[in-house]
Short mmCIF file of C-alpha atoms in Angstrom, two decimals:
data_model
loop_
_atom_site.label_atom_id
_atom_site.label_comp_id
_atom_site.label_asym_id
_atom_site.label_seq_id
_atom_site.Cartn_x
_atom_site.Cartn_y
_atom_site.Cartn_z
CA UNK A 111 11.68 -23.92 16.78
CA UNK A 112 9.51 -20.92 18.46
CA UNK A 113 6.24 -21.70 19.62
CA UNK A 114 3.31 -20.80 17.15
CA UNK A 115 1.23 -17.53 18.57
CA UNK A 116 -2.76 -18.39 18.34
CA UNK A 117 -4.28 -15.02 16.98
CA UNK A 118 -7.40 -13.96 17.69
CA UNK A 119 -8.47 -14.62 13.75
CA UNK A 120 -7.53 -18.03 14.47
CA UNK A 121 -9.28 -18.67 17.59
CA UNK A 122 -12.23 -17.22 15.58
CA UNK A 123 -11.80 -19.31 12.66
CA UNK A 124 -11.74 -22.83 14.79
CA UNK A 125 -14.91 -21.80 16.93
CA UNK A 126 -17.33 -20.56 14.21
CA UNK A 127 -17.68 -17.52 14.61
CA UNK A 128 -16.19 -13.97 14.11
CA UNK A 129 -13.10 -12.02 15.49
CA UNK A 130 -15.33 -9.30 16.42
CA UNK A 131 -16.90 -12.28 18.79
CA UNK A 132 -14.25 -13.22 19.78
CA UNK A 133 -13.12 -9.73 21.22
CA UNK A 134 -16.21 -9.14 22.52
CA UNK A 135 -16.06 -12.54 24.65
CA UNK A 136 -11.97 -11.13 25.76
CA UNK A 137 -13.78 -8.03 26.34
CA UNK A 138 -16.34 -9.62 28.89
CA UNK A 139 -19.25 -8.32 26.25
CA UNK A 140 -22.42 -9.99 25.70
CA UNK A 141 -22.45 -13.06 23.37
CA UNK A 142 -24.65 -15.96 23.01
CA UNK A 143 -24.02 -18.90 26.13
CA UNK A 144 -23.34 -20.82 23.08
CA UNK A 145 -21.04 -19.00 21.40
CA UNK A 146 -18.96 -18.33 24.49
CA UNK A 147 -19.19 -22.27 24.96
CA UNK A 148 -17.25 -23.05 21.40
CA UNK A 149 -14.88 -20.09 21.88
CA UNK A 150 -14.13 -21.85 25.86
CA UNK A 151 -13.88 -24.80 24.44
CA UNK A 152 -11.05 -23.56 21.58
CA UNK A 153 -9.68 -21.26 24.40
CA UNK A 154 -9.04 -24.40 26.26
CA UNK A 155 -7.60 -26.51 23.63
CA UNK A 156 -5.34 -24.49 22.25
CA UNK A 157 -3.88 -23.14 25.49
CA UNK A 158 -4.72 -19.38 24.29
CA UNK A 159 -3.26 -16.63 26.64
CA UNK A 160 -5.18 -13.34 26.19
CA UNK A 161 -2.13 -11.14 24.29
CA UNK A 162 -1.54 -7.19 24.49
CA UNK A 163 -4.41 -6.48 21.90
CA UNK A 164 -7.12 -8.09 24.14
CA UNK A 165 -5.36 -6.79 27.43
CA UNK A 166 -5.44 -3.21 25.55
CA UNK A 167 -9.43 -4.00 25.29
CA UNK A 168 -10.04 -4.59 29.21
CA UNK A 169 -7.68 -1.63 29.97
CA UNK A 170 -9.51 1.09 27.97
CA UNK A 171 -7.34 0.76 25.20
CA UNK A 172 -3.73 2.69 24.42
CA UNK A 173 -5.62 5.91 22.91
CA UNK A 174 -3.24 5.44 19.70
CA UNK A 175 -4.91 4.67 16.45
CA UNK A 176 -2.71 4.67 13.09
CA UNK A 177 -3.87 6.43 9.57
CA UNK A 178 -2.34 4.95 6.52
CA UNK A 179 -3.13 7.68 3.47
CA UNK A 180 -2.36 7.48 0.07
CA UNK A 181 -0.89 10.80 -0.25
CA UNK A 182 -0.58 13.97 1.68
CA UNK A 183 -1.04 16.38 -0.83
CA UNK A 184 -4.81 15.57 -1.55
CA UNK A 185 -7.95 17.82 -0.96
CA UNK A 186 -9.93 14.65 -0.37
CA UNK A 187 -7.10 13.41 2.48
CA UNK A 188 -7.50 16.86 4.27
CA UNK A 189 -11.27 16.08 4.35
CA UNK A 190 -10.74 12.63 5.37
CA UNK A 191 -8.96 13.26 8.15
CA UNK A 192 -10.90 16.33 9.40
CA UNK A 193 -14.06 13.77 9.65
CA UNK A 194 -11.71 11.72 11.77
CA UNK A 195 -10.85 14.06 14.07
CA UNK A 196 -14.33 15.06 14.31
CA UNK A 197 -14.88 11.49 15.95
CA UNK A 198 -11.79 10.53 18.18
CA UNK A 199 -10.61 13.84 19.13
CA UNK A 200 -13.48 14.28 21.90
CA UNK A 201 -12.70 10.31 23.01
CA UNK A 202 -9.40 11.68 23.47
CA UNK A 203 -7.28 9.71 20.61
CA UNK A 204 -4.19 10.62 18.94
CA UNK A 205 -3.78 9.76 15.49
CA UNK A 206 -0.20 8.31 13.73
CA UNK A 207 -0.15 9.33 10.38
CA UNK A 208 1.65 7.62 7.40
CA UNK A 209 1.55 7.75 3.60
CA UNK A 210 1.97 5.01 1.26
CA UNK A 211 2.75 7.44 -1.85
CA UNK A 212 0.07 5.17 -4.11
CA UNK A 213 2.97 2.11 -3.46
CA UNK A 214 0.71 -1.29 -2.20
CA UNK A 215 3.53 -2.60 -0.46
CA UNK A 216 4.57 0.79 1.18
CA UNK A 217 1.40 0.70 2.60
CA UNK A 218 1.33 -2.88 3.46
CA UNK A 219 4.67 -1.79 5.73
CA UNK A 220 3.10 0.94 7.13
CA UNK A 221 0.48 -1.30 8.45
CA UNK A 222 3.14 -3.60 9.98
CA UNK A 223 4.72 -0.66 11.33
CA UNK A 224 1.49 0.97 13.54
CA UNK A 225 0.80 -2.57 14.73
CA UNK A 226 4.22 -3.02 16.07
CA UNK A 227 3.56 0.23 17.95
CA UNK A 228 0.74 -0.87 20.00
CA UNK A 229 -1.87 1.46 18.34
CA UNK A 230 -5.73 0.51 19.46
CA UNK A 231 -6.72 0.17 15.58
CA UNK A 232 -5.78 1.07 12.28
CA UNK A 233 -7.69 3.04 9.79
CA UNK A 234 -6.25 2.35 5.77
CA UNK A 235 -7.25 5.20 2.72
CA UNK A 236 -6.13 2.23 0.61
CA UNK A 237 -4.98 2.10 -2.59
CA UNK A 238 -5.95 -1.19 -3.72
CA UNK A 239 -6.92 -4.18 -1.27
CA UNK A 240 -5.23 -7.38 -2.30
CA UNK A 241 -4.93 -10.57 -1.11
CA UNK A 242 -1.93 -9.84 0.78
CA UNK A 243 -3.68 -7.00 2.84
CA UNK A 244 -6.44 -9.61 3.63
CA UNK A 245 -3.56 -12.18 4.90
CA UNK A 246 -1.93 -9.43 6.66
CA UNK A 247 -5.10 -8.11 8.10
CA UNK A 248 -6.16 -12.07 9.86
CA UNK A 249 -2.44 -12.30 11.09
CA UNK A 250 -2.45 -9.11 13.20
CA UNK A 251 -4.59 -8.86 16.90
CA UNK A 252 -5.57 -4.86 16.00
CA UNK A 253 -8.34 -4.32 14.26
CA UNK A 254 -8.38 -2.59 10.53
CA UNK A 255 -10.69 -0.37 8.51
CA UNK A 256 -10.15 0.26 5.03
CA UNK A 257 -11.71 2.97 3.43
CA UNK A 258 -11.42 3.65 -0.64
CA UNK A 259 -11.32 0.64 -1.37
CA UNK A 260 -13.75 -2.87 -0.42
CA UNK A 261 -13.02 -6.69 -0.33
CA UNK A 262 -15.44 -9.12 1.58
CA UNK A 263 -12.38 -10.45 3.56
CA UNK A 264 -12.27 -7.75 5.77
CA UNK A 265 -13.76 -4.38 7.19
CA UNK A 266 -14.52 -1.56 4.77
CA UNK A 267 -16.44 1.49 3.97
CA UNK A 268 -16.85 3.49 1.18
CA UNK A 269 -18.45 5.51 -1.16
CA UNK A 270 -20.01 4.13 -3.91
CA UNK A 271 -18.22 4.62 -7.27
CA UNK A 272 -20.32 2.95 -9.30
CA UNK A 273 -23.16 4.88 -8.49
CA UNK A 274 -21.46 7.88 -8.39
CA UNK A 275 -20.62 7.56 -12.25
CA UNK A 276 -23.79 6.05 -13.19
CA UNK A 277 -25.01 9.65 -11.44
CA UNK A 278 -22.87 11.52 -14.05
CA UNK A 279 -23.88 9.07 -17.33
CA UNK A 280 -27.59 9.67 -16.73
CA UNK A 281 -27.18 13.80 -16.51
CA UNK A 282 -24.94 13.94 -19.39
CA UNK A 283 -27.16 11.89 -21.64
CA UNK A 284 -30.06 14.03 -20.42
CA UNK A 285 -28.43 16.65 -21.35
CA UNK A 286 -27.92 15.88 -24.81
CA UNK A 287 -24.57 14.26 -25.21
CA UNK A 288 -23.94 10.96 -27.12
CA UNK A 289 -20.20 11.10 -27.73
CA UNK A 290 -17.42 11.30 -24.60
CA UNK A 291 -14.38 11.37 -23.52
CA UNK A 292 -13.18 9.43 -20.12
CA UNK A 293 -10.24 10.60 -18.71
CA UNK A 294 -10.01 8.20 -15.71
CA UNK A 295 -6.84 6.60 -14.13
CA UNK A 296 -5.55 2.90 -14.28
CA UNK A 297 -7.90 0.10 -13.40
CA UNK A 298 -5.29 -0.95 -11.10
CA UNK A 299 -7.24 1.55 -8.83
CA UNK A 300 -10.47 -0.48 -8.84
CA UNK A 301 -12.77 2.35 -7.28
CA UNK A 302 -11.85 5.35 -9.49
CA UNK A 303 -10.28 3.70 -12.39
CA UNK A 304 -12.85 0.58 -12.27
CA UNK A 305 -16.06 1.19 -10.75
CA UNK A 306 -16.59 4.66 -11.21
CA UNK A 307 -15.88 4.51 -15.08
CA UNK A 308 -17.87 1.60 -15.65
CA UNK A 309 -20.86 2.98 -13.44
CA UNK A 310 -20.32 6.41 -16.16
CA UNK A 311 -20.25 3.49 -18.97
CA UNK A 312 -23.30 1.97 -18.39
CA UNK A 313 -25.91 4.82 -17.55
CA UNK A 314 -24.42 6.99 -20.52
CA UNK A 315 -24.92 3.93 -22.86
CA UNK A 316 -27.97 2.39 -21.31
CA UNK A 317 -30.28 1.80 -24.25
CA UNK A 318 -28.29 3.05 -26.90
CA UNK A 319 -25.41 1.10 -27.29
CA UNK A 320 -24.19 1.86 -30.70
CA UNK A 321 -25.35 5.31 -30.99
CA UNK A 322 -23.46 6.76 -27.72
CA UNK A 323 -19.56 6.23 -27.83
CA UNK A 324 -17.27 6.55 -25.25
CA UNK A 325 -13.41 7.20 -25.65
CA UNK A 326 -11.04 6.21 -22.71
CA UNK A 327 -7.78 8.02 -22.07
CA UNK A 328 -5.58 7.18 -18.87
CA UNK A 329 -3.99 9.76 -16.94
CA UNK A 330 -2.74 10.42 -13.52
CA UNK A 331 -4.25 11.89 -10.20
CA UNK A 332 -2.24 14.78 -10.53
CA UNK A 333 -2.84 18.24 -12.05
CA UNK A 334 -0.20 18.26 -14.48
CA UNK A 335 -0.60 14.56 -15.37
CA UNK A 336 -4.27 15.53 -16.98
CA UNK A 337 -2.94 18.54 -18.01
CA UNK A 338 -0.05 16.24 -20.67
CA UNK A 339 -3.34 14.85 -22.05
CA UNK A 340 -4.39 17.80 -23.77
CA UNK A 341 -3.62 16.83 -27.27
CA UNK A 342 -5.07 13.12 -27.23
CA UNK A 343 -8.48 14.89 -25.67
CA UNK A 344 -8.05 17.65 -29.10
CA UNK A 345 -7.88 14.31 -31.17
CA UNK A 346 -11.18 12.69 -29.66
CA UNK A 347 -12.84 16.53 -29.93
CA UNK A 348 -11.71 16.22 -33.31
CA UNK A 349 -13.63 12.79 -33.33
CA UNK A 350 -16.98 14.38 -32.50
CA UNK A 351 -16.39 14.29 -28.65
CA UNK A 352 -18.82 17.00 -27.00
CA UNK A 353 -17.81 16.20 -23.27
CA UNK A 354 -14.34 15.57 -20.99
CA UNK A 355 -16.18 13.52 -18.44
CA UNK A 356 -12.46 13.37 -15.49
CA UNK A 357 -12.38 11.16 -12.97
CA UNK A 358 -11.46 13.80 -10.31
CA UNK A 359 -12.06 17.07 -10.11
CA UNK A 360 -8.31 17.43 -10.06
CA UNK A 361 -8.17 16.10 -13.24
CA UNK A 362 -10.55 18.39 -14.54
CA UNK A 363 -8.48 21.67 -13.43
CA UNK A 364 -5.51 20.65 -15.52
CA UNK A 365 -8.42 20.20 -18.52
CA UNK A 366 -9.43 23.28 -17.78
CA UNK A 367 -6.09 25.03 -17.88
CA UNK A 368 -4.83 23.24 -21.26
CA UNK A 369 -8.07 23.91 -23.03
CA UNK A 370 -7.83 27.87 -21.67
CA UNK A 371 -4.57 28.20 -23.08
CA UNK A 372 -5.48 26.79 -26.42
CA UNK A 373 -8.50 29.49 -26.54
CA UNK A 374 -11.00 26.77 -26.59
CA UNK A 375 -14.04 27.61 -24.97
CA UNK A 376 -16.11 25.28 -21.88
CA UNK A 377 -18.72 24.68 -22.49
CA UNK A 378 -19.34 26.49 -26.20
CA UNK A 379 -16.47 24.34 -27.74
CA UNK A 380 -16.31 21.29 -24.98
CA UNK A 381 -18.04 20.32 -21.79
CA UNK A 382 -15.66 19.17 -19.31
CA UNK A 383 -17.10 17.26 -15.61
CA UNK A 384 -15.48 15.96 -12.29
CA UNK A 385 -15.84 13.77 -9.55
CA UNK A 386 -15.43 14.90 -5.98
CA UNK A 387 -17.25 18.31 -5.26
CA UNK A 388 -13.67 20.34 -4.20
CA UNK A 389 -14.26 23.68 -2.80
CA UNK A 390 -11.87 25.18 -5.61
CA UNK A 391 -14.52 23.56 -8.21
CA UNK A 392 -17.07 26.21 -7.53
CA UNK A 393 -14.42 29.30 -8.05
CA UNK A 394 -12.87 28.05 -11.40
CA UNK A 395 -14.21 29.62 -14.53
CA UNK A 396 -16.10 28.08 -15.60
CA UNK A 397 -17.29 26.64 -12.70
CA UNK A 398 -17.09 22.73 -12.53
CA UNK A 399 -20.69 20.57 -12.59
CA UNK A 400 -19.07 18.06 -10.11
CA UNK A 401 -20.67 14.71 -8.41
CA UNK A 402 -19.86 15.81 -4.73
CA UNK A 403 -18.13 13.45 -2.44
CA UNK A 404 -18.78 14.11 1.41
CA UNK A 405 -15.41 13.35 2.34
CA UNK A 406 -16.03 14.88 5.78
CA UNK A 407 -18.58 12.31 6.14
CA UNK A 408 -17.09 9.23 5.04
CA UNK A 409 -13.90 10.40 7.60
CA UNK A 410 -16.55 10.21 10.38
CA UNK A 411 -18.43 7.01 9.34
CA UNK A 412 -14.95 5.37 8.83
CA UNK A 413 -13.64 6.29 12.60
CA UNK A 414 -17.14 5.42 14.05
CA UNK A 415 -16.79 1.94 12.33
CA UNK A 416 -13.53 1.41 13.92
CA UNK A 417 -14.41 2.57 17.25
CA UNK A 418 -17.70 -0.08 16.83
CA UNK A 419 -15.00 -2.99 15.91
CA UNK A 420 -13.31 -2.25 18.61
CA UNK A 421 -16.29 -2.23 21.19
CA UNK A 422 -17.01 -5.04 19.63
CA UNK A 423 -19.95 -4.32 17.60
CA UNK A 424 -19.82 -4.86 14.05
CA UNK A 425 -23.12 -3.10 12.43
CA UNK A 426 -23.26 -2.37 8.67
CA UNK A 427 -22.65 1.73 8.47
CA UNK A 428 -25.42 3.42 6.76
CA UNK A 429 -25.60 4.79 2.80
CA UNK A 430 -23.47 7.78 2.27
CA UNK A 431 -25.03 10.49 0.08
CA UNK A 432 -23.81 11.88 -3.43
CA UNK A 433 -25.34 15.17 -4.95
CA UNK A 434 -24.62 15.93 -8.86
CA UNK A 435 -23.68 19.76 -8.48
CA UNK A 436 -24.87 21.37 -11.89
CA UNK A 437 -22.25 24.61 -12.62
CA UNK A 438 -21.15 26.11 -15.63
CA UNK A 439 -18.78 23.53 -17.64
CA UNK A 440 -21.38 21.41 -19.02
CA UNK A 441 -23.42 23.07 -22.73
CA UNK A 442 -27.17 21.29 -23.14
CA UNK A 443 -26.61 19.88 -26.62
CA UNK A 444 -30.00 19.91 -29.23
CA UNK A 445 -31.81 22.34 -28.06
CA UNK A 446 -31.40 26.02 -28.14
CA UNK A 447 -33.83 26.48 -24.93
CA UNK A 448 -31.71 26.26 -21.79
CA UNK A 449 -34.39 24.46 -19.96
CA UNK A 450 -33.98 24.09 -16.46
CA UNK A 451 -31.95 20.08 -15.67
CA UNK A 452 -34.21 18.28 -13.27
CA UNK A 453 -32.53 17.89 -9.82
CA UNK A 454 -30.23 14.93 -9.89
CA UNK A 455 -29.50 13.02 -6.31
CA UNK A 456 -28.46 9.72 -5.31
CA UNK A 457 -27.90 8.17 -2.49
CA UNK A 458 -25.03 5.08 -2.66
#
């Protein structure tokens, strides 16, 4: 029977204190005398030998770090990645890119895969964070950030859905609208399909539960997926719906297309919003009133984080900003004065 490896996560675990301590003490980084004392002490009794990932540390590192996305056709992933190249280009790191294709245990192999090819660190757009990315994430000696998605179990970073769709509740209702539609994807998804819907939820009903309804209809990420639920959004218009409040602005261009082709009119007939802030969402007609996403951003923020984890510093990142971009899809309801919106900004 093979001889049971001692991970880092381990020696962490048995001494008290974190793996990012525990690096930092491999790493010949400051630490308390008495922290270094427990981890000595575990160091000793389990007969630890320092393994590639902490050799990698005192050697500068392999200048390899592994990207796990959810898909490669994505506006948002082309962002993403932009804002981390922005950061480990200029330290001179080479990225390894994989997709997932929205499968959890695709990308649970792809994470597998980069650590088995000696990358520094591993950056994860995830799709969903279960338990078994938290178990997979204490077995391995490279260090993981996950951004999308957050669990308390391990490193993450992310923009704040919840706020994001309270943002979007709170214009809508001050602009007049007591009845929508939310065409948001499965909860499986627990940023865009969970938080981000029930942020919307709560701000939009705030006060007035009862008298402001909200319709849910699923759909896909995809263009033509939103675009299919044309005639269950006509039935909910048909309902009294005034507003198509997507849960991407992707999803909002296939709205946008079904609705042109059945002649009805945004915003005169409908109002129709997004999430994200996509270039392409200013040149539609009629331009989309968006909450913009600094994808850029959170691509920088995300590589900085991992960079810190691997120094061995582990400092919470600071609040990433959201704007609500008023445009041309959204119709003030009761009032025939189109009186200027008051500037809506919020910072998750």
């Amino acid at each position: 029977m093979s001889e049971h490896k001692v991970t880092i996560q381990e020696i962490a675990d048995m001494a008290g204190v974190s793996k990012s301590t525990v690096s930092r003490y491999l790493n010949q980084g400051y630490i308390s005398e008495e922290k270094a004392a427990r981890i000595r002490e575990v160091i000793r009794a389990t007969g630890y030998k320092a393994n590639f990932f902490a050799k990698r540390l005192k050697m500068k590192e392999s200048k390899l770090v592994g990207v796990v996305l959810p898909r490669m056709d994505s506006v948002t992933v082309g962002k993403l990645l932009t804002g981390i190249g922005r950061i480990f280009e200029p330290r001179g790191y080479q990225g390894l890119l994989l997709s997932s294709q929205l499968s959890v245990d695709k990308e649970l192999a792809n994470i597998r895969n980069l650590a088995q090819q000696g990358v520094d660190g591993i950056i994860v757009d995830s799709v969903g964070i279960t338990e078994r990315h938290v178990q997979l994430a204490r077995s391995l000696d490279v260090p993981i950030v996950f951004t999308g998605q957050q669990h308390a179990d391990v490193h993450w970073l992310k923009l704040d859905d919840y706020a994001a769709g309270r943002l979007m509740g709170a214009y809508l209702r001050q602009m007049g609208h007591a009845h929508a539609v939310f065409l948001g994807v499965s909860e499986r998804d627990k940023a865009v399909g969970g938080d981000r819907k029930r942020g919307f939820l709560d701000a939009f009903q705030e006060g007035r539960t009862g008298e402001a309804l909200v319709d849910f209809v699923e759909t896909g990420f995809d263009f033509l997926s939103a675009y299919g639920c044309g005639p269950a959004l006509e039935q909910h218009m048909a309902g009294g719906a005034t507003v198509v409040v997507c849960a991407t602005d992707n999803i909002a261009l296939g709205v946008l297309r079904y609705f042109h082709e059945l002649r009805v009119r945004v915003p005169e007939d409908v109002s129709v919003t997004g999430f994200g802030g996509y270039d392409v969402s200013a040149v539609v007609y009629p331009a989309l009133t968006t909450v913009q996403f600094d994808y850029d951003l959170v691509g920088m923020k995300t590589a900085q984080y991992l960079l810190d984890v691997l120094s061995g510093t582990d400092e919470p990142v600071g609040e990433l900003p959201l704007h609500l971009i008023e445009r041309e899809s959204v119709r003030r309801l009761g009032s025939d004065e189109a009186a200027p919106v008051e500037s809506f900004h919020a910072l998750a």
